[in-house]
Short mmCIF file of C-alpha atoms and ligand atoms in Angstrom, two decimals:
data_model
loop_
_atom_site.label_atom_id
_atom_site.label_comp_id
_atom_site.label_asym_id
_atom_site.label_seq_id
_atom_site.Cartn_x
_atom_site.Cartn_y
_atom_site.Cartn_z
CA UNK A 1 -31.54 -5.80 13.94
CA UNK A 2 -33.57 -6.94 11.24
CA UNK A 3 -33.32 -8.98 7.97
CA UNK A 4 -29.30 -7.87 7.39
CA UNK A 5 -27.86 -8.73 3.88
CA UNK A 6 -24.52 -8.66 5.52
CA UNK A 7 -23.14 -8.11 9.08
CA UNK A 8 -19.83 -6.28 9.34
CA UNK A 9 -18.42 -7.06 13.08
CA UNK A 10 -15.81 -3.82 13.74
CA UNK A 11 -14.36 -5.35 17.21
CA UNK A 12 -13.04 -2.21 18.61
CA UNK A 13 -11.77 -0.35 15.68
CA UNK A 14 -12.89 3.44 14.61
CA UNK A 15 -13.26 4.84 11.33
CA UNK A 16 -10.14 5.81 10.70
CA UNK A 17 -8.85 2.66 11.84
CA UNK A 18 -9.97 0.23 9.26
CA UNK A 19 -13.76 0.26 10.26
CA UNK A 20 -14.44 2.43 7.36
CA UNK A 21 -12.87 0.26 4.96
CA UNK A 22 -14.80 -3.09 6.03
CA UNK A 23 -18.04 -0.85 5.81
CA UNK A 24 -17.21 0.00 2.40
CA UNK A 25 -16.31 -3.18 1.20
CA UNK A 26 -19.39 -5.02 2.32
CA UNK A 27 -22.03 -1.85 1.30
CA UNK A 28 -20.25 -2.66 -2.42
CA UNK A 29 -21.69 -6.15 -2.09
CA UNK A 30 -25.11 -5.10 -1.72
CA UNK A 31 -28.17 -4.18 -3.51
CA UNK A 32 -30.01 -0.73 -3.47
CA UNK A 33 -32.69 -1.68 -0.24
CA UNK A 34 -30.36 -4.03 1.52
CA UNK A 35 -29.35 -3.83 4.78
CA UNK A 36 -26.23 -3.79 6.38
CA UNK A 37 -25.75 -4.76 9.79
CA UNK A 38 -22.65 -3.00 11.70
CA UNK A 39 -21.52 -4.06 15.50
CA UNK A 40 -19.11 -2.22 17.09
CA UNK A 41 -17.11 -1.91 20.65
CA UNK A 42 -15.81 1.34 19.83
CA UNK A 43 -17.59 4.38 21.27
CA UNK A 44 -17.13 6.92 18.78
CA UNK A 45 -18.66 4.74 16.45
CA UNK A 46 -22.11 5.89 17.88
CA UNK A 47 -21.49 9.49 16.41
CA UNK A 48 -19.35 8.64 13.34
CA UNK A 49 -21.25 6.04 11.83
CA UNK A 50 -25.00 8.04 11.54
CA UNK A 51 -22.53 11.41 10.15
CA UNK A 52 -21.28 8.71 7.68
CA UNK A 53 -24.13 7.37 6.61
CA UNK A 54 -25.61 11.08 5.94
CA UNK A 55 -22.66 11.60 4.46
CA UNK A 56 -22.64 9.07 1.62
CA UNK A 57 -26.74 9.07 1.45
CA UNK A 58 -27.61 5.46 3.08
CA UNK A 59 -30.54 5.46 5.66
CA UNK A 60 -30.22 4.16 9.87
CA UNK A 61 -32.74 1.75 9.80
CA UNK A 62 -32.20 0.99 13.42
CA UNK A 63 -29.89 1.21 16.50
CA UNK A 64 -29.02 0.07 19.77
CA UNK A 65 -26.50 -0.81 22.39
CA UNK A 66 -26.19 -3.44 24.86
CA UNK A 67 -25.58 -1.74 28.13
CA UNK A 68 -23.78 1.96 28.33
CA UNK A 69 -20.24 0.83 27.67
CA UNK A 70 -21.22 -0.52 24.14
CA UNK A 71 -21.17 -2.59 22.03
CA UNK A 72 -23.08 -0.95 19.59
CA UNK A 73 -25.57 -2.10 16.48
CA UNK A 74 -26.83 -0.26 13.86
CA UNK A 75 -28.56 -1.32 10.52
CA UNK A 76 -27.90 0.61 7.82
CA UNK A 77 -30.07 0.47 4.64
CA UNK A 78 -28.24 1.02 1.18
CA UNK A 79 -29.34 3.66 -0.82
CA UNK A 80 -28.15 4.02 -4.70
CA UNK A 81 -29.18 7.96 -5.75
CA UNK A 82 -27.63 9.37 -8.88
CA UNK A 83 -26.68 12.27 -6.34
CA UNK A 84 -23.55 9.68 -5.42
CA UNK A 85 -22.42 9.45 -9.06
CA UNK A 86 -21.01 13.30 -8.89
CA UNK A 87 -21.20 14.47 -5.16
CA UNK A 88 -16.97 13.34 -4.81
CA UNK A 89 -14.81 14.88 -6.63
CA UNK A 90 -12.94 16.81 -4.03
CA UNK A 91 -8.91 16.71 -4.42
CA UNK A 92 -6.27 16.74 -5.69
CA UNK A 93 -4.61 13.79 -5.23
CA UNK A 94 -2.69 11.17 -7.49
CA UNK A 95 -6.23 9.66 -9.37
CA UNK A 96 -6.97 6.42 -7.65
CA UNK A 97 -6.10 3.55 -10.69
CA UNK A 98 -2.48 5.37 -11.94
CA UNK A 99 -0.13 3.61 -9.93
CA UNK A 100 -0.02 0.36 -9.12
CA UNK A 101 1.81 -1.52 -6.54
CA UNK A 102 2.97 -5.37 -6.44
CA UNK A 103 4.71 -7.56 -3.82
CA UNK A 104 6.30 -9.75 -6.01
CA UNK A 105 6.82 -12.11 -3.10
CA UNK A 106 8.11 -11.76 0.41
CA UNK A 107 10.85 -13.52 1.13
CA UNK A 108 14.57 -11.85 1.56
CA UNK A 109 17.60 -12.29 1.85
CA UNK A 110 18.39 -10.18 4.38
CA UNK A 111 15.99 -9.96 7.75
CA UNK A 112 15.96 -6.13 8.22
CA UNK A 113 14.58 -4.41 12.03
CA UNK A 114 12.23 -1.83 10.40
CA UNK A 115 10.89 -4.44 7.55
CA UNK A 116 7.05 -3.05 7.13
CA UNK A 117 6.43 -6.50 5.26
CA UNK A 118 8.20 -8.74 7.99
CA UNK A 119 10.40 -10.60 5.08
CA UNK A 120 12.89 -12.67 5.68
CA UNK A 121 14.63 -15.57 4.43
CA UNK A 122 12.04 -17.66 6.53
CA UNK A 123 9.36 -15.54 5.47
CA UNK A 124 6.72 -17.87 3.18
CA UNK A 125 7.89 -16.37 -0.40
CA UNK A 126 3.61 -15.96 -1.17
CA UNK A 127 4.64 -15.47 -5.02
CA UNK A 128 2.80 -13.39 -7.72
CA UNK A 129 3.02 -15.88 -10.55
CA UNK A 130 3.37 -14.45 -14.19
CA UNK A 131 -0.22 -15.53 -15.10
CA UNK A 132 -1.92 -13.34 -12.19
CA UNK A 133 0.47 -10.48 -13.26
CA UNK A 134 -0.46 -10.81 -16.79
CA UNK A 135 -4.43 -10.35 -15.75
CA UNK A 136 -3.30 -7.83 -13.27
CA UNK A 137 -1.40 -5.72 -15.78
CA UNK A 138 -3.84 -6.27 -18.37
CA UNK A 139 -7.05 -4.92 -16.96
CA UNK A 140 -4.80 -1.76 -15.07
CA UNK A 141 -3.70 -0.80 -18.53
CA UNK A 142 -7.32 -0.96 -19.59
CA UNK A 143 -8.34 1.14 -16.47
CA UNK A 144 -5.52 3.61 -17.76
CA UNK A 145 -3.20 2.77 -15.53
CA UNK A 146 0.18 4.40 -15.51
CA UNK A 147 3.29 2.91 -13.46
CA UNK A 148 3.71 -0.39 -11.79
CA UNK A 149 6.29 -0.66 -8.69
CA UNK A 150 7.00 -4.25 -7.90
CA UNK A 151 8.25 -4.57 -4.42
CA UNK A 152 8.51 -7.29 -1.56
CA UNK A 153 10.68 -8.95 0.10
CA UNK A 154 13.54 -9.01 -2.35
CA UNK A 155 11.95 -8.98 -5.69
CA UNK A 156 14.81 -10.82 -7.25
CA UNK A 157 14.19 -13.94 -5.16
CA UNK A 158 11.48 -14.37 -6.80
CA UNK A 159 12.39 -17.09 -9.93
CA UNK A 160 10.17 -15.95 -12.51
CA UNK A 161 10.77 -12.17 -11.68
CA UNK A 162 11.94 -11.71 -15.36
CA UNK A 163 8.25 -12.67 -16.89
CA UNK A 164 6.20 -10.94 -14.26
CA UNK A 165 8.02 -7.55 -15.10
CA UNK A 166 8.03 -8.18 -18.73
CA UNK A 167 3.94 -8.96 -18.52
CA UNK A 168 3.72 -5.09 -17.72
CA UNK A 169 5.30 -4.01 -20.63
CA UNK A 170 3.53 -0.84 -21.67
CA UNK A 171 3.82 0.80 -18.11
CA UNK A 172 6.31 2.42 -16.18
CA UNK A 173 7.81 -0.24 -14.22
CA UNK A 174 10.10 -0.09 -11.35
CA UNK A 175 11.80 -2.60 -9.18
CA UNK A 176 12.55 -2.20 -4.96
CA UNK A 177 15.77 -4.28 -4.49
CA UNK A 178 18.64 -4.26 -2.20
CA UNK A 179 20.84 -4.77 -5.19
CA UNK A 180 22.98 -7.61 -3.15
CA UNK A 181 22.03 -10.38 -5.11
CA UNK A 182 21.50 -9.69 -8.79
CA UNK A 183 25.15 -9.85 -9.51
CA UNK A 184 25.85 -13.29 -10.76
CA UNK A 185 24.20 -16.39 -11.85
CA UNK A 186 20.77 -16.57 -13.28
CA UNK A 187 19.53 -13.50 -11.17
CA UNK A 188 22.16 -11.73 -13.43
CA UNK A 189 20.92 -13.30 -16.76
CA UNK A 190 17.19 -12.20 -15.31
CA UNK A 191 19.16 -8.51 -15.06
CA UNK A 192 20.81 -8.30 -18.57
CA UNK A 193 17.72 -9.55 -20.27
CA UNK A 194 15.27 -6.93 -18.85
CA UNK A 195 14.24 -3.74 -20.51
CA UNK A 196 16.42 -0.85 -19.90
CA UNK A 197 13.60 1.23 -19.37
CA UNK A 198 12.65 -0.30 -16.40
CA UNK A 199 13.94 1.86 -13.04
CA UNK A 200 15.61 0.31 -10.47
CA UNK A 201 15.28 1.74 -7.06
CA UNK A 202 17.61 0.40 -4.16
CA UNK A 203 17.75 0.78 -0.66
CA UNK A 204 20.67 2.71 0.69
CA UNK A 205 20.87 4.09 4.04
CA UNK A 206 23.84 6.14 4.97
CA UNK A 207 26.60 7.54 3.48
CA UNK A 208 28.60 5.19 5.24
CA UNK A 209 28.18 1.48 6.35
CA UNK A 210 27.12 2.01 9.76
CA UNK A 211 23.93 3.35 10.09
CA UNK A 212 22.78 1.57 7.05
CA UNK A 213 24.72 -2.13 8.31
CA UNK A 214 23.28 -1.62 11.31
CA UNK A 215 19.46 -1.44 9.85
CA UNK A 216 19.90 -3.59 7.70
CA UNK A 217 22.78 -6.13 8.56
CA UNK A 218 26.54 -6.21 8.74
CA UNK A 219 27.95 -6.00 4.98
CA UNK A 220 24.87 -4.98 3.35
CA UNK A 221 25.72 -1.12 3.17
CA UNK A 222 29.12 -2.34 0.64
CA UNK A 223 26.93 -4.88 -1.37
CA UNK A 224 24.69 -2.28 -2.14
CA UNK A 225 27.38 0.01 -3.69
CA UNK A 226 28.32 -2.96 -5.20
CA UNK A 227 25.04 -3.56 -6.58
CA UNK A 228 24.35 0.13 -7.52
CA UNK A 229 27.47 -0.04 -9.64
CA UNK A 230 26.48 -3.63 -11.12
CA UNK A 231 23.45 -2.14 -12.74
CA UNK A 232 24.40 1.55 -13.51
CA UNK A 233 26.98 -0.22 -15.77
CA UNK A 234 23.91 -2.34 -17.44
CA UNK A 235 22.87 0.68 -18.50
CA UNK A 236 19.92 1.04 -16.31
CA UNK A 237 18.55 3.95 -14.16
CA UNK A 238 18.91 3.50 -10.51
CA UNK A 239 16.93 5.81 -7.50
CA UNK A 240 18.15 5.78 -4.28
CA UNK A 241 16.01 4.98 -1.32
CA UNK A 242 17.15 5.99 2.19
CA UNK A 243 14.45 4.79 5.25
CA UNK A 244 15.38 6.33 8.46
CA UNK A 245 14.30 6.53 12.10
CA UNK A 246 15.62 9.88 12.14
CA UNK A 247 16.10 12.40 9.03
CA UNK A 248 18.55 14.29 11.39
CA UNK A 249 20.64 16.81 8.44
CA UNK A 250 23.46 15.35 9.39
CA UNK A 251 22.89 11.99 8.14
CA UNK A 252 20.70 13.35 5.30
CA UNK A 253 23.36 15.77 3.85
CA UNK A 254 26.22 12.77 4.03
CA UNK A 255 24.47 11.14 2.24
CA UNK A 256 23.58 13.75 -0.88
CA UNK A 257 27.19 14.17 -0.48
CA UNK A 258 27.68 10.62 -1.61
CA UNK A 259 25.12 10.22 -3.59
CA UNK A 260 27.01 13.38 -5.61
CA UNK A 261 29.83 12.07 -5.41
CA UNK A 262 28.54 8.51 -7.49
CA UNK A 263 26.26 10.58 -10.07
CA UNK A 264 22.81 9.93 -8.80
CA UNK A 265 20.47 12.45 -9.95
CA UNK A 266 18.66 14.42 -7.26
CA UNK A 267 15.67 13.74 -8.98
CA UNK A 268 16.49 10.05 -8.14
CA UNK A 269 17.03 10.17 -4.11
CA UNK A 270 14.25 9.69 -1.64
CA UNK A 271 14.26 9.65 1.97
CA UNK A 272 11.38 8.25 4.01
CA UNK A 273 10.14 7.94 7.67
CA UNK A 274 10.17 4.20 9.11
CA UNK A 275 6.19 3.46 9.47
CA UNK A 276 5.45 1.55 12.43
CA UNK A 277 4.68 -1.35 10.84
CA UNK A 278 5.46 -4.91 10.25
CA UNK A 279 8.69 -5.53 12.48
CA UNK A 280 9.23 -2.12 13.33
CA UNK A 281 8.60 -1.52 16.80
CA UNK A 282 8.38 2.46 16.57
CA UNK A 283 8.03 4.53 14.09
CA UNK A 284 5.54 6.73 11.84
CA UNK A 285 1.50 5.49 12.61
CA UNK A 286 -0.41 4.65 9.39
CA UNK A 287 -4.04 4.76 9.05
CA UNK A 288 -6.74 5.29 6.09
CA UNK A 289 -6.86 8.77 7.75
CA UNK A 290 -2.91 9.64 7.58
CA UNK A 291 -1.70 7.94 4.18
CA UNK A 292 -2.79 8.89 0.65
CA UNK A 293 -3.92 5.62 -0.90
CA UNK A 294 -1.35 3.54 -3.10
CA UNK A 295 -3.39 0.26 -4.18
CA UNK A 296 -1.25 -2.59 -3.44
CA UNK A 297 -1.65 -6.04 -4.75
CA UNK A 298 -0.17 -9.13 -3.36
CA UNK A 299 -0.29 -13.09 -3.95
CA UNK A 300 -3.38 -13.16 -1.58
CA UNK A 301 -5.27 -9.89 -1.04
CA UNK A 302 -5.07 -6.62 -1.59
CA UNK A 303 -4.10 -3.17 0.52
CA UNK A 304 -4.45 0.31 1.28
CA UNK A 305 -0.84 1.03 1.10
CA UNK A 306 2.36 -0.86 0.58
CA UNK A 307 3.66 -0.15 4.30
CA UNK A 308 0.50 -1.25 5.50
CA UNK A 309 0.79 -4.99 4.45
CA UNK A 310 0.75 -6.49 7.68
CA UNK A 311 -1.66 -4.71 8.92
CA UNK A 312 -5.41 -6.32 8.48
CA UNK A 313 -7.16 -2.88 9.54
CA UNK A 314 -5.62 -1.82 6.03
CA UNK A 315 -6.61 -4.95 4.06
CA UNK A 316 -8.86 -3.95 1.17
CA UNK A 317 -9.69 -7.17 -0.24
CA UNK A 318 -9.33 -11.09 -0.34
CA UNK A 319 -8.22 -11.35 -3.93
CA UNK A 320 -5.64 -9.44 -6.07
CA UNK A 321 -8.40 -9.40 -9.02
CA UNK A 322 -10.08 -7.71 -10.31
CA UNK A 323 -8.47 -4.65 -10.18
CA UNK A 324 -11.51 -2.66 -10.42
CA UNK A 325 -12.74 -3.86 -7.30
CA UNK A 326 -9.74 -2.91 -5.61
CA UNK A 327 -9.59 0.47 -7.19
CA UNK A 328 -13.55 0.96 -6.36
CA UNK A 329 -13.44 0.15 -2.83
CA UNK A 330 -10.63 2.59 -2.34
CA UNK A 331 -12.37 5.59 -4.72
CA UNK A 332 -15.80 4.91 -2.03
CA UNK A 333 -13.64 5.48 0.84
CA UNK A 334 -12.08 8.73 -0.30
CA UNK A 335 -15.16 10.00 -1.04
CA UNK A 336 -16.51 9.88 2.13
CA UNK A 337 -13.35 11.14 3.15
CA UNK A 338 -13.88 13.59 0.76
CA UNK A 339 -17.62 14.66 1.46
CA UNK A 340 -16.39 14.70 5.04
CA UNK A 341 -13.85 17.50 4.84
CA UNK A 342 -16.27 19.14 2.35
CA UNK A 343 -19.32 19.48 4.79
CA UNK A 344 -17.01 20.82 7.38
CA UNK A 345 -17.88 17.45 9.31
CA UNK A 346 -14.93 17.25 11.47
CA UNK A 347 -17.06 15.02 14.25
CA UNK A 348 -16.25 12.45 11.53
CA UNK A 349 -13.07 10.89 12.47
CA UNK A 350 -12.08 9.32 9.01
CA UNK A 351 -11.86 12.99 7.55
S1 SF4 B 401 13.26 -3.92 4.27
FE1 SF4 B 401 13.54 -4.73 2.19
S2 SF4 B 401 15.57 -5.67 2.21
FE2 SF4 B 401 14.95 -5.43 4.35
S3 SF4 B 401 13.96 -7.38 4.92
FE3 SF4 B 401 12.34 -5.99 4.22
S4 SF4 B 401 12.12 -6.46 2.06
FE4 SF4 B 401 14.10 -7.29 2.69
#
């Protein structure tokens, strides 16, 4: 195949898959001229990948495949034209670079059946430290970044959660907990010593303990009440998350019924599909090609999407930092995207 720069091996993924994103990542790497060499076992790759590289203005240099059942090898030669600078600007999504996402670690306390991040209390905790945060937060606020979500595992298991919030002063910040262990001890000094203006957004549910204890474990449902209560009467603003198999509107009205009945704002309730991911074993499927991006950092790498941290096909890079890289590899990808749906190339699977 030539003098490749770099040699992307897609195994059997598609585009849409995750093969799209490895492509982008490594073309990023290389200089106008270079070569990229692409194998893959997937069959549709043989039309997608020439519509893709039409698409986005790099040249096939060559291609084969081994026998008729694949795999398949192409080279593709980069191409830098200032016709890529303004050919994407389709949509009119959230701008890639606003929001921010952070597992703050991924441990838990509690070992939940659907957990997309497959935390635990055995789960490796894999800590953001304050000094990555600080860079982090830094350079996103210099990108013109807008609101931070810190998630995990249980974000107050994490020791120096207190700092790492605090580093992102300047944003909107809000905090994923299960709001069962912030009540006492120095998890509740963390608590009363954090801005108010930072949101907190638990996990709750059903309007009752069982469908939520038996998601998420036996007593949980009444130590999230408890918890709700705990930091309503800190004075800070609390969103209610409800992540369901089912969104059946019997379940879903019980629980606006409740959520009434304690004062939360409808303004602060969400309700959201289980993704198959991480431990869940069914669920909602999650690809580049179904989820709107939401750049997720973590202690190691980078992500797609904060459901999608388990999954490698959504990996987006090796580091947390920079940012920019992270933000540029998703802004290439939606652009194909992007140019796909505009040319009316629906042959092109990532589209
Ligand atoms: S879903 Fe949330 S509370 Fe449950 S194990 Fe995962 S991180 Fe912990």
């Amino acid at each position: 195949m030539g003098d490749v720069a770099r040699l992307v091996d897609g195994g059997d993924m598609d585009c849409g898959s995750g093969l799209l994103l490895l492509i982008t990542r490594a073309m990023r790497r290389l200089e106008h001229g270079d070569l990229l060499g692409v194998r893959s076992a997937e069959p549709s790759v043989a039309t997608d990948l020439p519509v893709w590289a039409d698409l986005v203005g790099h040249e096939i240099a060559a291609q084969h495949v081994d026998s008729e059942s694949g795999p398949w090898w192409f080279s593709v030669r980069k191409v830098v034209s200032a016709q890529q600078d303004t050919m994407f600007t389709l949509g009119n999504r959230t701008p890639v670079g606003q929001r921010l996402w952070v597992y703050t670690n991924f441990n838990c306390n509690l070992a939940c059946g659907y957990c997309c991040a497959q935390s635990s209390p055995k789960a490796a905790a894999r800590r953001v430290s304050p000094e990555v945060g600080r860079e982090a937060f830094a350079e996103f606020q210099s990108l013109g970044g807008q609101e931070i979500f810190f998630t995990g595992g249980e974000p107050f298991m994490h020791p120096e959660l207190g700092a790492l919030v605090a580093a992102a002063e300047g944003s909107h910040r809000t905090i994923l907990t299960n709001a069962m262990i912030f009540g006492r001890g120095t998890r509740l000094q963390t608590l009363e010593a954090m801005d108010r203006s930072v949101v907190l957004q638990v996990s709750l549910d059903s309007a009752t303990p069982d469908l939520h204890d038996a998601q998420r474990g036996t007593g949980s449902w009444a130590k999230a009440m408890k918890g709700i209560g705990e930091a309503r009467a800190l004075g800070f603003r609390v969103r209610v998350a409800a992540t369901l198999y089912d969104e059946d509107p019997a379940t879903v009205g019980a629980l606006h019924t409740r959520l009434d009945a304690e004062g939360i704002d409808r303004q602060d309730r969400i309700i959201r599909p289980v993704a198959a991911e991480g431990f869940a074993p069914t669920g909602m499927h999650v690809s580049i090609d179904s989820l709107e991006p939401e750049p997720t950092i973590t202690a190691d790498g980078a992500w797609w999407h904060p459901v999608a941290v388990t999954n490698p096909n959504l990996r987006i890079a090796d580091d947390p930092l920079p940012l920019s890289e992270v933000f540029g590899v998703v802004r290439d990808t939606l652009a194909v995207q992007d140019a796909a749906t505009r040319s009316g190339r629906e042959v092109f699977r990532c589209a």
